[in-house]
Amino acid sequence: MNSIPMTLRGKTKLDEELKHLKSVERPKVIQEIATARAHGDLSENAEYDAAKEKQAFIEGRIKEIEDKLARAQIRSEEHTSELQSLRHLVCRLLLEK
Protein backbone atom coordinates (compact mmCIF):
# COMPACT_ATOMS: atom_id res chain seq x y z
CA MET A 1 0.00 0.00 0.00
CA ASN A 2 1.72 3.17 -1.22
CA SER A 3 1.48 6.38 0.74
CA ILE A 4 0.03 9.46 -0.92
CA PRO A 5 1.85 12.70 -0.23
CA MET A 6 -0.46 15.64 0.41
CA THR A 7 -0.50 18.93 2.18
CA LEU A 8 -2.55 19.61 5.27
CA ARG A 9 -4.73 21.88 3.11
CA GLY A 10 -5.30 19.02 0.63
CA LYS A 11 -6.23 16.65 3.46
CA THR A 12 -8.64 19.22 4.87
CA LYS A 13 -10.33 19.62 1.47
CA LEU A 14 -10.75 15.85 1.17
CA ASP A 15 -12.12 15.66 4.74
CA GLU A 16 -14.66 18.37 3.89
CA GLU A 17 -15.70 16.68 0.65
CA LEU A 18 -16.09 13.34 2.43
CA LYS A 19 -18.23 14.91 5.15
CA HIS A 20 -20.41 16.62 2.50
CA LEU A 21 -20.84 13.42 0.50
CA LYS A 22 -21.81 11.41 3.58
CA SER A 23 -24.03 13.97 5.30
CA VAL A 24 -25.66 15.74 2.31
CA GLU A 25 -25.29 13.92 -1.00
CA ARG A 26 -25.77 10.34 0.21
CA PRO A 27 -29.06 11.05 2.07
CA LYS A 28 -30.24 13.18 -0.87
CA VAL A 29 -29.71 10.40 -3.42
CA ILE A 30 -31.35 7.86 -1.12
CA GLN A 31 -34.42 10.11 -1.07
CA GLU A 32 -34.27 10.47 -4.87
CA ILE A 33 -34.25 6.68 -5.23
CA ALA A 34 -37.20 6.35 -2.86
CA THR A 35 -39.15 9.00 -4.78
CA ALA A 36 -38.38 7.33 -8.12
CA ARG A 37 -39.45 3.94 -6.75
CA ALA A 38 -42.77 5.41 -5.72
CA HIS A 39 -43.48 6.23 -9.38
CA GLY A 40 -43.96 2.56 -10.16
CA ASP A 41 -42.41 0.31 -12.80
CA LEU A 42 -38.63 0.45 -12.33
CA SER A 43 -37.83 -1.17 -15.68
CA GLU A 44 -38.88 1.98 -17.56
CA ASN A 45 -38.09 4.56 -14.89
CA ALA A 46 -35.38 6.97 -16.05
CA GLU A 47 -35.44 8.85 -12.72
CA TYR A 48 -34.66 5.64 -10.88
CA ASP A 49 -31.81 4.75 -13.25
CA ALA A 50 -30.32 8.23 -12.93
CA ALA A 51 -30.55 8.16 -9.14
CA LYS A 52 -28.88 4.73 -8.99
CA GLU A 53 -26.06 5.96 -11.25
CA LYS A 54 -25.60 9.01 -9.04
CA GLN A 55 -25.55 6.77 -5.97
CA ALA A 56 -22.86 4.57 -7.53
CA PHE A 57 -20.76 7.64 -8.31
CA ILE A 58 -21.12 9.01 -4.77
CA GLU A 59 -20.27 5.68 -3.15
CA GLY A 60 -17.26 5.28 -5.44
CA ARG A 61 -16.02 8.77 -4.61
CA ILE A 62 -16.48 8.11 -0.86
CA LYS A 63 -14.36 4.96 -1.12
CA GLU A 64 -11.72 6.78 -3.18
CA ILE A 65 -11.43 9.61 -0.64
CA GLU A 66 -11.35 7.22 2.32
CA ASP A 67 -8.55 5.29 0.63
CA LYS A 68 -6.55 8.45 -0.08
CA LEU A 69 -6.98 9.68 3.49
CA ALA A 70 -5.95 6.30 4.91
CA ARG A 71 -2.73 6.43 2.87
CA ALA A 72 -2.09 10.16 3.27
CA GLN A 73 1.38 11.27 4.20
CA ILE A 74 1.16 14.93 5.22
CA ARG A 75 3.87 17.18 3.81
CA SER A 76 4.48 20.78 4.68
CA GLU A 77 3.38 23.48 2.24
CA GLU A 78 6.99 24.67 2.10
CA HIS A 79 8.27 21.23 1.05
CA THR A 80 5.59 20.96 -1.62
CA SER A 81 6.43 24.41 -2.95
CA GLU A 82 10.09 23.46 -3.23
CA LEU A 83 9.20 20.31 -5.18
CA GLN A 84 7.02 22.30 -7.57
CA SER A 85 9.84 24.77 -8.18
CA LEU A 86 12.22 21.92 -8.89
CA ARG A 87 9.77 20.34 -11.34
CA HIS A 88 9.40 23.67 -13.15
CA LEU A 89 13.16 23.98 -13.45
CA VAL A 90 13.56 20.44 -14.81
CA CYS A 91 10.77 20.97 -17.34
CA ARG A 92 12.28 24.23 -18.56
CA LEU A 93 15.68 22.61 -18.94
CA LEU A 94 14.21 19.72 -20.89
CA LEU A 95 12.30 22.06 -23.19
CA GLU A 96 15.40 24.12 -23.90
CA LYS A 97 17.24 21.11 -25.30
CSV table of N, CA, C and O in Angstrom, one decimal:
chain,number,residue,atom,x,y,z
A,1,MET,N,0.8,-1.2,0.0
A,1,MET,CA,0.0,0.0,0.0
A,1,MET,C,0.9,1.2,0.0
A,1,MET,O,1.6,1.5,1.0
A,2,ASN,N,0.9,2.0,-1.1
A,2,ASN,CA,1.7,3.2,-1.2
A,2,ASN,C,1.1,4.4,-0.5
A,2,ASN,O,-0.1,4.5,-0.5
A,3,SER,N,2.0,5.2,0.1
A,3,SER,CA,1.5,6.4,0.7
A,3,SER,C,1.2,7.4,-0.3
A,3,SER,O,1.8,7.4,-1.4
A,4,ILE,N,0.4,8.4,0.0
A,4,ILE,CA,0.0,9.5,-0.9
A,4,ILE,C,0.5,10.8,-0.3
A,4,ILE,O,-0.1,11.1,0.8
A,5,PRO,N,1.4,11.4,-0.8
A,5,PRO,CA,1.9,12.7,-0.2
A,5,PRO,C,0.8,13.8,-0.5
A,5,PRO,O,0.3,13.9,-1.6
A,6,MET,N,0.5,14.5,0.6
A,6,MET,CA,-0.5,15.6,0.4
A,6,MET,C,-0.2,16.7,1.5
A,6,MET,O,0.3,16.4,2.5
A,7,THR,N,-0.6,17.9,1.2
A,7,THR,CA,-0.5,18.9,2.2
A,7,THR,C,-1.6,18.8,3.2
A,7,THR,O,-2.6,18.2,2.9
A,8,LEU,N,-1.5,19.6,4.3
A,8,LEU,CA,-2.6,19.6,5.3
A,8,LEU,C,-3.8,20.2,4.7
A,8,LEU,O,-4.9,19.8,4.9
A,9,ARG,N,-3.6,21.2,3.8
A,9,ARG,CA,-4.7,21.9,3.1
A,9,ARG,C,-5.5,20.9,2.2
A,9,ARG,O,-6.7,20.8,2.2
A,10,GLY,N,-4.7,20.0,1.5
A,10,GLY,CA,-5.3,19.0,0.6
A,10,GLY,C,-6.1,18.0,1.4
A,10,GLY,O,-7.2,17.6,1.1
A,11,LYS,N,-5.5,17.6,2.6
A,11,LYS,CA,-6.2,16.6,3.5
A,11,LYS,C,-7.5,17.3,4.0
A,11,LYS,O,-8.6,16.6,4.0
A,12,THR,N,-7.4,18.5,4.4
A,12,THR,CA,-8.6,19.2,4.9
A,12,THR,C,-9.7,19.3,3.8
A,12,THR,O,-10.9,19.0,4.1
A,13,LYS,N,-9.3,19.6,2.6
A,13,LYS,CA,-10.3,19.6,1.5
A,13,LYS,C,-11.0,18.3,1.3
A,13,LYS,O,-12.2,18.2,1.1
A,14,LEU,N,-10.2,17.2,1.3
A,14,LEU,CA,-10.8,15.8,1.2
A,14,LEU,C,-11.7,15.5,2.3
A,14,LEU,O,-12.7,14.9,2.1
A,15,ASP,N,-11.3,15.9,3.6
A,15,ASP,CA,-12.1,15.7,4.7
A,15,ASP,C,-13.5,16.4,4.6
A,15,ASP,O,-14.5,15.8,4.9
A,16,GLU,N,-13.4,17.6,4.1
A,16,GLU,CA,-14.7,18.4,3.9
A,16,GLU,C,-15.5,17.7,2.8
A,16,GLU,O,-16.8,17.6,3.0
A,17,GLU,N,-14.9,17.3,1.7
A,17,GLU,CA,-15.7,16.7,0.6
A,17,GLU,C,-16.3,15.4,1.1
A,17,GLU,O,-17.5,15.1,0.9
A,18,LEU,N,-15.6,14.6,1.9
A,18,LEU,CA,-16.1,13.3,2.4
A,18,LEU,C,-17.3,13.6,3.4
A,18,LEU,O,-18.3,12.9,3.3
A,19,LYS,N,-17.1,14.6,4.2
A,19,LYS,CA,-18.2,14.9,5.1
A,19,LYS,C,-19.5,15.3,4.4
A,19,LYS,O,-20.6,14.9,4.7
A,20,HIS,N,-19.3,16.2,3.3
A,20,HIS,CA,-20.4,16.6,2.5
A,20,HIS,C,-21.1,15.4,1.8
A,20,HIS,O,-22.3,15.4,1.8
A,21,LEU,N,-20.3,14.6,1.2
A,21,LEU,CA,-20.8,13.4,0.5
A,21,LEU,C,-21.7,12.5,1.4
A,21,LEU,O,-22.7,12.1,1.1
A,22,LYS,N,-21.1,12.3,2.6
A,22,LYS,CA,-21.8,11.4,3.6
A,22,LYS,C,-23.0,12.0,4.2
A,22,LYS,O,-24.0,11.4,4.5
A,23,SER,N,-22.9,13.3,4.5
A,23,SER,CA,-24.0,14.0,5.3
A,23,SER,C,-25.1,14.7,4.4
A,23,SER,O,-26.2,14.9,4.9
A,24,VAL,N,-24.7,15.0,3.2
A,24,VAL,CA,-25.7,15.7,2.3
A,24,VAL,C,-26.0,14.9,1.1
A,24,VAL,O,-27.2,14.6,0.8
A,25,GLU,N,-25.0,14.6,0.3
A,25,GLU,CA,-25.3,13.9,-1.0
A,25,GLU,C,-25.8,12.5,-0.9
A,25,GLU,O,-26.8,12.1,-1.6
A,26,ARG,N,-25.3,11.7,0.1
A,26,ARG,CA,-25.8,10.3,0.2
A,26,ARG,C,-27.2,10.3,0.6
A,26,ARG,O,-28.1,9.6,0.0
A,27,PRO,N,-27.6,11.0,1.7
A,27,PRO,CA,-29.1,11.1,2.1
A,27,PRO,C,-30.0,11.6,1.0
A,27,PRO,O,-31.1,11.1,0.8
A,28,LYS,N,-29.5,12.6,0.2
A,28,LYS,CA,-30.2,13.2,-0.9
A,28,LYS,C,-30.5,12.1,-2.0
A,28,LYS,O,-31.7,12.0,-2.4
A,29,VAL,N,-29.5,11.4,-2.4
A,29,VAL,CA,-29.7,10.4,-3.4
A,29,VAL,C,-30.6,9.2,-2.9
A,29,VAL,O,-31.3,8.7,-3.7
A,30,ILE,N,-30.5,8.9,-1.7
A,30,ILE,CA,-31.4,7.9,-1.1
A,30,ILE,C,-32.8,8.3,-1.2
A,30,ILE,O,-33.7,7.5,-1.6
A,31,GLN,N,-33.1,9.6,-0.9
A,31,GLN,CA,-34.4,10.1,-1.1
A,31,GLN,C,-34.9,10.1,-2.5
A,31,GLN,O,-36.0,9.8,-2.8
A,32,GLU,N,-33.9,10.5,-3.4
A,32,GLU,CA,-34.3,10.5,-4.9
A,32,GLU,C,-34.6,9.1,-5.3
A,32,GLU,O,-35.6,8.9,-6.1
A,33,ILE,N,-33.9,8.1,-4.9
A,33,ILE,CA,-34.2,6.7,-5.2
A,33,ILE,C,-35.6,6.3,-4.7
A,33,ILE,O,-36.4,5.7,-5.4
A,34,ALA,N,-35.9,6.7,-3.5
A,34,ALA,CA,-37.2,6.3,-2.9
A,34,ALA,C,-38.3,7.0,-3.6
A,34,ALA,O,-39.4,6.4,-3.9
A,35,THR,N,-38.1,8.3,-4.0
A,35,THR,CA,-39.1,9.0,-4.8
A,35,THR,C,-39.4,8.3,-6.1
A,35,THR,O,-40.5,8.2,-6.6
A,36,ALA,N,-38.3,8.0,-6.8
A,36,ALA,CA,-38.4,7.3,-8.1
A,36,ALA,C,-39.1,6.0,-8.0
A,36,ALA,O,-39.9,5.6,-8.9
A,37,ARG,N,-38.8,5.2,-6.9
A,37,ARG,CA,-39.4,3.9,-6.7
A,37,ARG,C,-41.0,4.1,-6.6
A,37,ARG,O,-41.7,3.2,-7.0
A,38,ALA,N,-41.3,5.2,-6.0
A,38,ALA,CA,-42.8,5.4,-5.7
A,38,ALA,C,-43.5,5.7,-7.0
A,38,ALA,O,-44.8,5.5,-7.1
A,39,HIS,N,-42.8,6.0,-8.1
A,39,HIS,CA,-43.5,6.2,-9.4
A,39,HIS,C,-43.9,5.0,-10.1
A,39,HIS,O,-44.5,5.0,-11.2
A,40,GLY,N,-43.5,3.8,-9.6
A,40,GLY,CA,-44.0,2.6,-10.2
A,40,GLY,C,-42.9,1.8,-10.9
A,40,GLY,O,-41.8,1.6,-10.4
A,41,ASP,N,-43.2,1.2,-12.0
A,41,ASP,CA,-42.4,0.3,-12.8
A,41,ASP,C,-41.0,0.8,-12.9
A,41,ASP,O,-40.7,1.8,-13.6
A,42,LEU,N,-40.0,0.1,-12.3
A,42,LEU,CA,-38.6,0.4,-12.3
A,42,LEU,C,-37.9,0.1,-13.7
A,42,LEU,O,-36.9,0.8,-14.0
A,43,SER,N,-38.5,-0.8,-14.4
A,43,SER,CA,-37.8,-1.2,-15.7
A,43,SER,C,-37.8,0.0,-16.7
A,43,SER,O,-37.0,0.0,-17.6
A,44,GLU,N,-38.8,0.9,-16.6
A,44,GLU,CA,-38.9,2.0,-17.6
A,44,GLU,C,-38.8,3.3,-16.8
A,44,GLU,O,-39.4,4.3,-17.3
A,45,ASN,N,-38.1,3.4,-15.7
A,45,ASN,CA,-38.1,4.6,-14.9
A,45,ASN,C,-36.7,5.2,-15.0
A,45,ASN,O,-35.8,4.8,-14.4
A,46,ALA,N,-36.6,6.3,-15.8
A,46,ALA,CA,-35.4,7.0,-16.0
A,46,ALA,C,-34.9,7.7,-14.8
A,46,ALA,O,-33.7,7.8,-14.5
A,47,GLU,N,-35.8,8.2,-14.0
A,47,GLU,CA,-35.4,8.9,-12.7
A,47,GLU,C,-34.7,7.9,-11.8
A,47,GLU,O,-33.7,8.2,-11.2
A,48,TYR,N,-35.3,6.7,-11.7
A,48,TYR,CA,-34.7,5.6,-10.9
A,48,TYR,C,-33.3,5.3,-11.4
A,48,TYR,O,-32.3,5.2,-10.6
A,49,ASP,N,-33.1,5.1,-12.7
A,49,ASP,CA,-31.8,4.7,-13.2
A,49,ASP,C,-30.8,5.9,-13.0
A,49,ASP,O,-29.7,5.6,-12.6
A,50,ALA,N,-31.2,7.1,-13.2
A,50,ALA,CA,-30.3,8.2,-12.9
A,50,ALA,C,-29.9,8.3,-11.5
A,50,ALA,O,-28.7,8.6,-11.2
A,51,ALA,N,-30.8,8.1,-10.6
A,51,ALA,CA,-30.5,8.2,-9.1
A,51,ALA,C,-29.6,7.0,-8.7
A,51,ALA,O,-28.7,7.3,-7.9
A,52,LYS,N,-29.8,5.9,-9.3
A,52,LYS,CA,-28.9,4.7,-9.0
A,52,LYS,C,-27.5,5.0,-9.5
A,52,LYS,O,-26.5,4.7,-8.9
A,53,GLU,N,-27.4,5.6,-10.7
A,53,GLU,CA,-26.1,6.0,-11.2
A,53,GLU,C,-25.4,7.0,-10.4
A,53,GLU,O,-24.2,6.9,-10.1
A,54,LYS,N,-26.1,8.0,-9.9
A,54,LYS,CA,-25.6,9.0,-9.0
A,54,LYS,C,-25.1,8.4,-7.7
A,54,LYS,O,-24.1,8.7,-7.2
A,55,GLN,N,-25.9,7.5,-7.2
A,55,GLN,CA,-25.5,6.8,-6.0
A,55,GLN,C,-24.2,6.0,-6.1
A,55,GLN,O,-23.4,6.0,-5.3
A,56,ALA,N,-24.1,5.3,-7.3
A,56,ALA,CA,-22.9,4.6,-7.5
A,56,ALA,C,-21.7,5.5,-7.6
A,56,ALA,O,-20.6,5.2,-7.1
A,57,PHE,N,-21.8,6.7,-8.2
A,57,PHE,CA,-20.8,7.6,-8.3
A,57,PHE,C,-20.4,8.1,-6.9
A,57,PHE,O,-19.2,8.2,-6.6
A,58,ILE,N,-21.4,8.5,-6.1
A,58,ILE,CA,-21.1,9.0,-4.8
A,58,ILE,C,-20.4,8.0,-3.9
A,58,ILE,O,-19.4,8.3,-3.2
A,59,GLU,N,-20.9,6.7,-4.0
A,59,GLU,CA,-20.3,5.7,-3.2
A,59,GLU,C,-18.8,5.4,-3.6
A,59,GLU,O,-17.9,5.2,-2.8
A,60,GLY,N,-18.6,5.5,-4.9
A,60,GLY,CA,-17.3,5.3,-5.4
A,60,GLY,C,-16.3,6.4,-5.0
A,60,GLY,O,-15.2,6.2,-4.6
A,61,ARG,N,-16.8,7.6,-5.0
A,61,ARG,CA,-16.0,8.8,-4.6
A,61,ARG,C,-15.7,8.7,-3.1
A,61,ARG,O,-14.6,9.0,-2.7
A,62,ILE,N,-16.7,8.3,-2.3
A,62,ILE,CA,-16.5,8.1,-0.9
A,62,ILE,C,-15.3,7.1,-0.6
A,62,ILE,O,-14.4,7.4,0.2
A,63,LYS,N,-15.4,6.0,-1.3
A,63,LYS,CA,-14.4,5.0,-1.1
A,63,LYS,C,-13.0,5.5,-1.6
A,63,LYS,O,-12.0,5.2,-0.9
A,64,GLU,N,-13.0,6.2,-2.7
A,64,GLU,CA,-11.7,6.8,-3.2
A,64,GLU,C,-11.1,7.8,-2.2
A,64,GLU,O,-9.9,7.7,-1.9
A,65,ILE,N,-11.9,8.6,-1.6
A,65,ILE,CA,-11.4,9.6,-0.6
A,65,ILE,C,-11.0,8.9,0.6
A,65,ILE,O,-9.9,9.2,1.2
A,66,GLU,N,-11.7,8.0,1.1
A,66,GLU,CA,-11.4,7.2,2.3
A,66,GLU,C,-10.0,6.5,2.1
A,66,GLU,O,-9.2,6.5,3.0
A,67,ASP,N,-9.8,6.0,0.9
A,67,ASP,CA,-8.6,5.3,0.6
A,67,ASP,C,-7.4,6.3,0.6
A,67,ASP,O,-6.3,6.0,1.2
A,68,LYS,N,-7.6,7.4,0.0
A,68,LYS,CA,-6.5,8.4,-0.1
A,68,LYS,C,-6.2,8.9,1.3
A,68,LYS,O,-5.0,9.1,1.7
A,69,LEU,N,-7.2,9.2,2.1
A,69,LEU,CA,-7.0,9.7,3.5
A,69,LEU,C,-6.3,8.6,4.4
A,69,LEU,O,-5.4,9.0,5.2
A,70,ALA,N,-6.6,7.4,4.1
A,70,ALA,CA,-6.0,6.3,4.9
A,70,ALA,C,-4.5,6.2,4.6
A,70,ALA,O,-3.6,5.8,5.4
A,71,ARG,N,-4.1,6.5,3.3
A,71,ARG,CA,-2.7,6.4,2.9
A,71,ARG,C,-2.0,7.8,2.8
A,71,ARG,O,-0.9,7.9,2.4
A,72,ALA,N,-2.7,8.8,3.3
A,72,ALA,CA,-2.1,10.2,3.3
A,72,ALA,C,-0.8,10.3,4.1
A,72,ALA,O,-0.7,9.8,5.2
A,73,GLN,N,0.2,10.9,3.5
A,73,GLN,CA,1.4,11.3,4.2
A,73,GLN,C,1.5,12.8,4.1
A,73,GLN,O,1.7,13.3,3.0
A,74,ILE,N,1.2,13.5,5.2
A,74,ILE,CA,1.2,14.9,5.2
A,74,ILE,C,2.6,15.5,5.0
A,74,ILE,O,3.5,15.2,5.7
A,75,ARG,N,2.6,16.4,4.1
A,75,ARG,CA,3.9,17.2,3.8
A,75,ARG,C,3.6,18.7,4.1
A,75,ARG,O,2.5,19.1,3.9
A,76,SER,N,4.6,19.3,4.4
A,76,SER,CA,4.5,20.8,4.7
A,76,SER,C,4.3,21.5,3.4
A,76,SER,O,4.7,21.1,2.3
A,77,GLU,N,3.6,22.7,3.4
A,77,GLU,CA,3.4,23.5,2.2
A,77,GLU,C,4.7,23.9,1.7
A,77,GLU,O,4.9,24.0,0.5
A,78,GLU,N,5.7,24.2,2.5
A,78,GLU,CA,7.0,24.7,2.1
A,78,GLU,C,7.7,23.6,1.3
A,78,GLU,O,8.2,23.9,0.2
A,79,HIS,N,7.6,22.3,1.8
A,79,HIS,CA,8.3,21.2,1.1
A,79,HIS,C,7.6,21.0,-0.3
A,79,HIS,O,8.3,20.8,-1.3
A,80,THR,N,6.3,21.1,-0.4
A,80,THR,CA,5.6,21.0,-1.6
A,80,THR,C,5.9,22.1,-2.6
A,80,THR,O,6.1,21.8,-3.8
A,81,SER,N,6.1,23.3,-2.1
A,81,SER,CA,6.4,24.4,-3.0
A,81,SER,C,7.8,24.2,-3.5
A,81,SER,O,8.1,24.5,-4.7
A,82,GLU,N,8.7,23.7,-2.7
A,82,GLU,CA,10.1,23.5,-3.2
A,82,GLU,C,10.1,22.4,-4.3
A,82,GLU,O,10.8,22.5,-5.3
A,83,LEU,N,9.3,21.4,-4.2
A,83,LEU,CA,9.2,20.3,-5.2
A,83,LEU,C,8.6,20.9,-6.5
A,83,LEU,O,9.1,20.5,-7.6
A,84,GLN,N,7.6,21.7,-6.4
A,84,GLN,CA,7.0,22.3,-7.6
A,84,GLN,C,8.0,23.2,-8.3
A,84,GLN,O,8.1,23.2,-9.5
A,85,SER,N,8.8,23.9,-7.6
A,85,SER,CA,9.8,24.8,-8.2
A,85,SER,C,10.9,23.9,-8.9
A,85,SER,O,11.3,24.2,-10.0
A,86,LEU,N,11.3,22.8,-8.3
A,86,LEU,CA,12.2,21.9,-8.9
A,86,LEU,C,11.7,21.3,-10.2
A,86,LEU,O,12.3,21.2,-11.2
A,87,ARG,N,10.4,20.9,-10.1
A,87,ARG,CA,9.8,20.3,-11.3
A,87,ARG,C,9.8,21.4,-12.5
A,87,ARG,O,10.0,21.0,-13.6
A,88,HIS,N,9.4,22.6,-12.1
A,88,HIS,CA,9.4,23.7,-13.1
A,88,HIS,C,10.8,23.8,-13.8
A,88,HIS,O,10.9,23.9,-15.0
A,89,LEU,N,11.8,23.8,-13.0
A,89,LEU,CA,13.2,24.0,-13.5
A,89,LEU,C,13.5,22.8,-14.4
A,89,LEU,O,14.1,23.1,-15.5
A,90,VAL,N,13.2,21.6,-14.0
A,90,VAL,CA,13.6,20.4,-14.8
A,90,VAL,C,12.8,20.5,-16.1
A,90,VAL,O,13.4,20.3,-17.2
A,91,CYS,N,11.6,20.9,-16.1
A,91,CYS,CA,10.8,21.0,-17.3
A,91,CYS,C,11.3,22.0,-18.3
A,91,CYS,O,11.4,21.8,-19.5
A,92,ARG,N,11.7,23.2,-17.7
A,92,ARG,CA,12.3,24.2,-18.6
A,92,ARG,C,13.6,23.8,-19.2
A,92,ARG,O,13.8,24.0,-20.4
A,93,LEU,N,14.4,23.1,-18.4
A,93,LEU,CA,15.7,22.6,-18.9
A,93,LEU,C,15.5,21.6,-20.0
A,93,LEU,O,16.2,21.6,-21.0
A,94,LEU,N,14.5,20.7,-19.9
A,94,LEU,CA,14.2,19.7,-20.9
A,94,LEU,C,13.7,20.4,-22.2
A,94,LEU,O,14.0,19.9,-23.3
A,95,LEU,N,12.9,21.4,-22.0
A,95,LEU,CA,12.3,22.1,-23.2
A,95,LEU,C,13.3,22.9,-23.9
A,95,LEU,O,13.2,23.1,-25.2
A,96,GLU,N,14.3,23.3,-23.2
A,96,GLU,CA,15.4,24.1,-23.9
A,96,GLU,C,16.3,23.3,-24.8
A,96,GLU,O,16.9,23.8,-25.7
A,97,LYS,N,16.3,22.0,-24.5
A,97,LYS,CA,17.2,21.1,-25.3
A,97,LYS,C,16.7,20.9,-26.7
A,97,LYS,O,15.7,21.0,-27.1
